[in-house]
């Protein structure tokens, strides 16, 4: 029986070097307080790298959520944002927020009253849209009456 490890390849070397560099960078950053002029270029580069991905993100409102494998009505409406990498399509950010948590974040009663009023107007618009769709569907299903 051969107890020899598999041969060390250039891929192994690349992975090891990358691991050591990341470890060294994390260690150096944890021991160093960077000044803003040192952080700003990194932040600018990060924004440039992911900005287009975020602009192409899928943002949606939901009223259903998964309970196991089954979709059930959610406790309340929530907002989701999903961001995929433009090159390989892999999802790298997925966030959800209850609408009430967003509205309550500032803890400003007047602002919350304004949000409630705006949400009520939105609900009215959604109901109007649904009503028009239902009427159109009813008309499409009603057979024409024969003329005398």
Coordinates of N, CA and C in Angstrom, one line a residue:
X1 N 0.8 -1.2 0.0 CA 0.0 0.0 0.0 C 0.9 1.2 0.0
X2 N 0.5 2.2 -0.9 CA 1.3 3.4 -1.0 C 0.7 4.5 -0.2
X3 N 1.5 5.0 0.9 CA 1.0 6.0 1.7 C 1.6 7.4 1.3
X4 N 2.1 7.5 0.2 CA 2.6 8.7 -0.3 C 1.5 9.7 -0.7
X5 N 1.7 11.0 -0.3 CA 0.7 12.0 -0.7 C 0.7 12.2 -2.2
X6 N -0.4 12.7 -2.7 CA -0.4 13.0 -4.2 C 0.7 14.1 -4.5
X7 N 1.1 14.1 -5.7 CA 2.2 15.0 -6.1 C 1.7 16.5 -5.9
X8 N 2.6 17.3 -5.5 CA 2.3 18.8 -5.3 C 2.3 19.4 -6.6
X9 N 1.1 20.0 -7.0 CA 1.0 20.6 -8.3 C 1.1 22.1 -8.3
X10 N 1.1 22.8 -9.5 CA 1.1 24.2 -9.5 C -0.2 24.8 -9.0
X11 N -1.3 24.0 -9.1 CA -2.6 24.5 -8.5 C -2.5 24.5 -7.0
X12 N -1.9 23.4 -6.4 CA -1.7 23.4 -5.0 C -0.9 24.6 -4.5
X13 N 0.2 24.9 -5.3 CA 1.1 26.0 -5.0 C 0.3 27.3 -5.0
X14 N -0.5 27.5 -6.0 CA -1.4 28.7 -6.2 C -2.3 28.9 -5.0
X15 N -3.0 27.8 -4.6 CA -3.9 27.8 -3.5 C -3.2 28.1 -2.2
X16 N -2.0 27.5 -2.0 CA -1.3 27.8 -0.7 C -0.8 29.2 -0.7
X17 N -0.3 29.7 -1.8 CA 0.2 31.1 -1.8 C -1.0 32.1 -1.5
X18 N -2.1 31.8 -2.2 CA -3.3 32.7 -2.0 C -3.7 32.6 -0.5
X19 N -3.8 31.4 0.1 CA -4.2 31.3 1.5 C -3.2 32.1 2.4
X20 N -1.9 32.0 2.1 CA -0.9 32.7 3.0 C -1.0 34.2 2.8
X21 N -1.3 34.6 1.6 CA -1.4 36.1 1.4 C -2.7 36.6 2.1
X22 N -3.8 35.9 2.0 CA -5.0 36.3 2.6 C -4.8 36.4 4.1
X23 N -4.2 35.3 4.7 CA -3.9 35.2 6.1 C -3.1 36.4 6.5
X24 N -2.0 36.7 5.8 CA -1.1 37.8 6.1 C -1.8 39.1 6.0
X25 N -2.6 39.3 5.0 CA -3.4 40.6 4.9 C -4.3 40.8 6.0
X26 N -5.1 39.7 6.4 CA -6.0 39.8 7.5 C -5.3 40.1 8.8
X27 N -4.2 39.5 9.0 CA -3.4 39.7 10.2 C -2.8 41.1 10.3
X28 N -2.3 41.6 9.1 CA -1.8 43.0 9.1 C -2.9 44.0 9.3
X29 N -4.0 43.8 8.7 CA -5.1 44.7 8.8 C -5.7 44.7 10.3
X30 N -5.7 43.6 10.9 CA -6.2 43.5 12.3 C -5.3 44.2 13.3
X31 N -4.0 44.3 12.9 CA -3.0 45.0 13.8 C -2.8 46.4 13.5
X32 N -3.4 46.9 12.4 CA -3.1 48.2 11.9 C -4.4 49.0 11.8
X33 N -4.3 50.3 12.3 CA -5.4 51.2 12.2 C -5.1 52.0 11.0
X34 N -5.9 51.7 9.9 CA -5.7 52.4 8.6 C -6.3 53.8 8.7
X35 N -5.6 54.8 8.2 CA -6.1 56.1 8.0 C -7.1 56.2 6.8
X36 N -8.0 57.2 6.8 CA -9.0 57.3 5.8 C -8.3 57.3 4.4
X37 N -7.2 58.0 4.2 CA -6.6 58.1 2.9 C -6.1 56.8 2.4
X38 N -5.9 55.8 3.4 CA -5.5 54.5 3.0 C -6.7 53.6 2.6
X39 N -7.8 53.9 3.3 CA -9.0 53.1 3.1 C -9.8 53.5 1.9
X40 N -9.8 54.8 1.6 CA -10.6 55.4 0.5 C -10.4 54.8 -0.8
X41 N -9.1 54.6 -1.2 CA -8.9 53.9 -2.5 C -9.5 52.5 -2.6
X42 N -9.4 51.8 -1.5 CA -9.9 50.4 -1.4 C -11.4 50.4 -1.6
X43 N -12.1 51.4 -0.9 CA -13.5 51.5 -1.0 C -13.9 51.9 -2.4
X44 N -13.2 52.8 -3.0 CA -13.5 53.3 -4.4 C -13.4 52.1 -5.3
X45 N -12.4 51.3 -5.2 CA -12.2 50.1 -6.1 C -13.3 49.1 -5.9
X46 N -13.7 48.9 -4.6 CA -14.8 47.9 -4.3 C -16.1 48.4 -4.9
X47 N -16.4 49.7 -4.8 CA -17.6 50.2 -5.4 C -17.6 50.1 -6.9
X48 N -16.4 50.3 -7.5 CA -16.4 50.2 -9.0 C -16.6 48.7 -9.4
X49 N -16.0 47.8 -8.6 CA -16.1 46.4 -9.0 C -17.6 45.9 -8.9
X50 N -18.3 46.3 -7.9 CA -19.6 45.7 -7.7 C -20.8 46.7 -8.0
X51 N -20.5 47.9 -8.4 CA -21.6 48.9 -8.7 C -22.5 48.4 -9.8
X52 N -22.0 47.9 -10.9 CA -22.9 47.4 -12.0 C -23.7 46.2 -11.6
X53 N -23.1 45.3 -10.8 CA -23.9 44.2 -10.3 C -25.1 44.7 -9.4
X54 N -24.8 45.7 -8.6 CA -25.9 46.2 -7.7 C -27.0 46.9 -8.6
X55 N -26.6 47.7 -9.6 CA -27.5 48.3 -10.4 C -28.4 47.3 -11.2
X56 N -27.9 46.1 -11.4 CA -28.7 45.1 -12.1 C -29.4 44.2 -11.2
X57 N -29.4 44.5 -9.9 CA -29.9 43.6 -8.9 C -31.4 43.5 -9.1
X58 N -32.0 42.4 -8.6 CA -33.4 42.1 -8.6 C -34.0 42.6 -7.3
X59 N -34.8 43.6 -7.3 CA -35.5 44.0 -6.1 C -37.0 43.7 -6.2
X60 N -37.6 43.1 -5.2 CA -39.0 42.7 -5.3 C -39.7 42.8 -4.0
X61 N -41.0 43.0 -4.1 CA -41.9 43.0 -2.9 C -42.5 41.6 -2.9
X62 N -42.7 41.1 -1.7 CA -43.3 39.8 -1.5 C -44.4 39.7 -0.5
X63 N -45.3 38.8 -0.7 CA -46.3 38.5 0.3 C -46.4 37.1 0.7
X64 N -45.5 36.3 0.1 CA -45.4 34.8 0.4 C -44.0 34.5 0.8
X65 N -43.9 33.5 1.7 CA -42.6 33.0 2.1 C -42.6 31.5 2.2
X66 N -41.4 30.9 2.1 CA -41.3 29.5 2.2 C -41.4 29.0 3.7
X67 N -42.2 28.0 3.9 CA -42.3 27.3 5.2 C -42.0 25.9 4.8
X68 N -40.7 25.5 4.9 CA -40.2 24.2 4.4 C -40.2 24.4 2.9
X69 N -40.8 23.5 2.2 CA -40.9 23.6 0.7 C -42.1 24.2 0.2
X70 N -43.0 24.6 1.1 CA -44.3 25.2 0.7 C -44.4 26.7 0.8
X71 N -45.0 27.4 -0.2 CA -45.2 28.8 -0.1 C -46.4 29.1 0.7
X72 N -46.3 29.9 1.7 CA -47.4 30.3 2.6 C -47.5 31.8 2.7
X73 N -48.6 32.4 3.1 CA -48.7 33.9 3.2 C -47.7 34.3 4.3
X74 N -47.0 35.4 4.0 CA -46.0 35.9 4.9 C -46.7 36.7 6.0
X75 N -46.1 36.9 7.2 CA -46.6 37.6 8.3 C -47.0 39.1 7.8
X76 N -46.2 39.6 6.9 CA -46.4 40.9 6.4 C -45.6 41.0 5.1
X77 N -45.7 42.1 4.4 CA -45.0 42.3 3.1 C -43.5 42.5 3.4
X78 N -42.7 42.1 2.5 CA -41.2 42.3 2.7 C -40.6 42.6 1.4
X79 N -39.4 43.2 1.4 CA -38.6 43.6 0.3 C -37.4 42.7 0.2
X80 N -37.1 42.3 -1.0 CA -35.8 41.5 -1.2 C -35.0 42.1 -2.2
X81 N -33.7 41.9 -2.1 CA -32.7 42.3 -3.1 C -31.7 41.1 -3.3
X82 N -31.6 40.7 -4.6 CA -30.7 39.7 -4.9 C -29.7 40.2 -6.0
X83 N -28.4 40.0 -5.7 CA -27.4 40.5 -6.6 C -26.6 39.3 -7.1
X84 N -26.5 39.3 -8.4 CA -25.7 38.2 -9.1 C -24.5 38.8 -9.8
X85 N -23.4 38.0 -9.8 CA -22.2 38.4 -10.5 C -22.5 38.5 -12.0
X86 N -22.1 39.5 -12.7 CA -22.4 39.7 -14.1 C -21.7 38.6 -15.0
X87 N -20.5 38.2 -14.5 CA -19.7 37.2 -15.3 C -20.2 35.8 -15.2
X88 N -20.4 35.3 -14.0 CA -20.7 33.9 -13.8 C -22.1 33.7 -13.3
X89 N -22.9 34.7 -13.0 CA -24.2 34.6 -12.6 C -24.4 34.1 -11.1
X90 N -23.3 33.9 -10.4 CA -23.5 33.4 -9.0 C -24.0 34.6 -8.1
X91 N -24.9 34.2 -7.2 CA -25.5 35.2 -6.3 C -24.5 35.5 -5.2
X92 N -24.2 36.7 -5.0 CA -23.2 37.1 -4.0 C -23.8 38.0 -2.9
X93 N -25.1 38.4 -3.1 CA -25.8 39.1 -2.0 C -27.3 38.8 -2.1
X94 N -27.8 38.5 -1.0 CA -29.3 38.3 -0.9 C -29.7 38.8 0.5
X95 N -30.6 39.8 0.4 CA -31.1 40.4 1.7 C -32.6 40.6 1.6
X96 N -33.2 40.5 2.8 CA -34.7 40.8 2.9 C -34.9 41.7 4.1
X97 N -36.0 42.5 3.9 CA -36.4 43.4 5.0 C -37.9 43.5 5.1
X98 N -38.4 43.4 6.3 CA -39.9 43.6 6.5 C -40.1 45.1 6.2
X99 N -41.2 45.4 5.6 CA -41.5 46.8 5.3 C -41.7 47.6 6.6
X100 N -42.3 46.9 7.6 CA -42.4 47.6 8.9 C -41.1 48.0 9.5
X101 N -40.1 47.1 9.4 CA -38.8 47.4 9.9 C -38.1 48.6 9.2
X102 N -38.3 48.7 7.9 CA -37.8 49.8 7.1 C -38.5 51.1 7.6
X103 N -39.8 51.1 7.7 CA -40.5 52.2 8.1 C -40.2 52.7 9.6
X104 N -40.0 51.7 10.4 CA -39.7 52.0 11.9 C -38.2 52.4 12.1
X105 N -37.4 52.3 11.2 CA -35.9 52.4 11.4 C -35.6 53.8 12.0
X106 N -36.2 54.9 11.5 CA -35.9 56.2 12.1 C -36.6 56.5 13.4
X107 N -37.5 55.7 13.8 CA -38.3 55.9 15.0 C -38.9 57.3 15.1
X108 N -39.3 57.8 13.9 CA -40.0 59.2 13.8 C -41.5 59.0 13.6
X109 N -42.3 59.3 14.5 CA -43.7 59.0 14.4 C -44.3 59.7 13.2
X110 N -43.9 61.0 12.9 CA -44.5 61.7 11.8 C -44.1 61.0 10.4
X111 N -42.9 60.6 10.4 CA -42.4 59.9 9.1 C -43.2 58.6 9.0
X112 N -43.4 57.9 10.1 CA -44.2 56.6 10.0 C -45.6 56.9 9.5
X113 N -46.2 58.0 10.0 CA -47.6 58.3 9.5 C -47.6 58.6 8.0
X114 N -46.6 59.3 7.6 CA -46.5 59.5 6.1 C -46.3 58.2 5.3
X115 N -45.5 57.3 5.9 CA -45.2 56.0 5.2 C -46.6 55.3 5.1
X116 N -47.3 55.3 6.2 CA -48.6 54.5 6.2 C -49.5 55.1 5.2
X117 N -49.6 56.4 5.1 CA -50.5 57.1 4.1 C -50.0 56.7 2.7
X118 N -48.7 56.7 2.4 CA -48.2 56.4 1.1 C -48.5 54.9 0.8
X119 N -48.3 54.0 1.8 CA -48.6 52.6 1.6 C -50.1 52.4 1.3
X120 N -51.0 53.1 1.9 CA -52.4 53.0 1.7 C -52.7 53.4 0.2
X121 N -52.0 54.5 -0.3 CA -52.2 54.9 -1.7 C -51.7 53.8 -2.6
X122 N -50.6 53.2 -2.2 CA -50.1 52.1 -3.1 C -51.0 50.9 -3.1
X123 N -51.6 50.6 -2.0 CA -52.6 49.5 -1.9 C -53.8 49.8 -2.8
X124 N -54.3 51.0 -2.7 CA -55.4 51.4 -3.6 C -55.0 51.2 -5.0
X125 N -53.8 51.6 -5.4 CA -53.4 51.5 -6.8 C -53.3 50.0 -7.2
X126 N -52.8 49.2 -6.3 CA -52.7 47.7 -6.6 C -54.1 47.1 -6.7
X127 N -55.0 47.5 -5.9 CA -56.4 47.0 -5.9 C -57.1 47.4 -7.2
X128 N -56.8 48.6 -7.6 CA -57.4 49.2 -8.9 C -56.8 48.4 -10.1
X129 N -55.6 48.1 -10.1 CA -54.9 47.3 -11.1 C -55.5 45.9 -11.2
X130 N -55.7 45.3 -10.0 CA -56.2 43.9 -10.0 C -57.7 43.9 -10.4
X131 N -58.4 44.9 -10.1 CA -59.8 45.0 -10.5 C -59.9 45.1 -12.0
X132 N -59.1 45.9 -12.6 CA -59.1 46.0 -14.1 C -58.7 44.7 -14.7
X133 N -57.7 44.0 -14.2 CA -57.3 42.7 -14.7 C -58.5 41.7 -14.6
X134 N -59.2 41.7 -13.4 CA -60.3 40.8 -13.2 C -61.4 41.1 -14.2
X135 N -61.7 42.4 -14.4 CA -62.8 42.7 -15.4 C -62.4 42.3 -16.8
X136 N -61.1 42.5 -17.2 CA -60.7 42.1 -18.5 C -60.8 40.6 -18.7
X137 N -60.4 39.8 -17.6 CA -60.5 38.4 -17.7 C -62.0 37.9 -17.8
X138 N -62.9 38.6 -17.0 CA -64.3 38.2 -17.1 C -64.8 38.5 -18.5
X139 N -64.4 39.6 -19.1 CA -64.9 39.9 -20.5 C -64.4 38.9 -21.5
X140 N -63.2 38.4 -21.3 CA -62.6 37.4 -22.2 C -63.2 36.1 -22.1
X141 N -63.7 35.7 -20.9 CA -64.4 34.4 -20.7 C -65.9 34.4 -21.0
X142 N -66.5 35.6 -21.1 CA -67.9 35.7 -21.4 C -68.1 35.5 -22.9
X143 N -68.9 34.4 -23.3 CA -69.1 34.2 -24.8 C -70.0 35.3 -25.3
X144 N -69.8 35.7 -26.5 CA -70.6 36.7 -27.2 C -72.1 36.2 -27.3
X145 N -73.0 37.1 -27.1 CA -74.4 36.7 -27.3 C -74.8 36.7 -28.7
X146 N -75.6 35.7 -29.2 CA -76.0 35.7 -30.6 C -77.0 36.9 -30.9
X147 N -76.8 37.5 -32.0 CA -77.7 38.6 -32.4 C -78.9 38.0 -33.1
X148 N -80.0 38.7 -32.9 CA -81.3 38.2 -33.5 C -81.4 38.5 -34.9

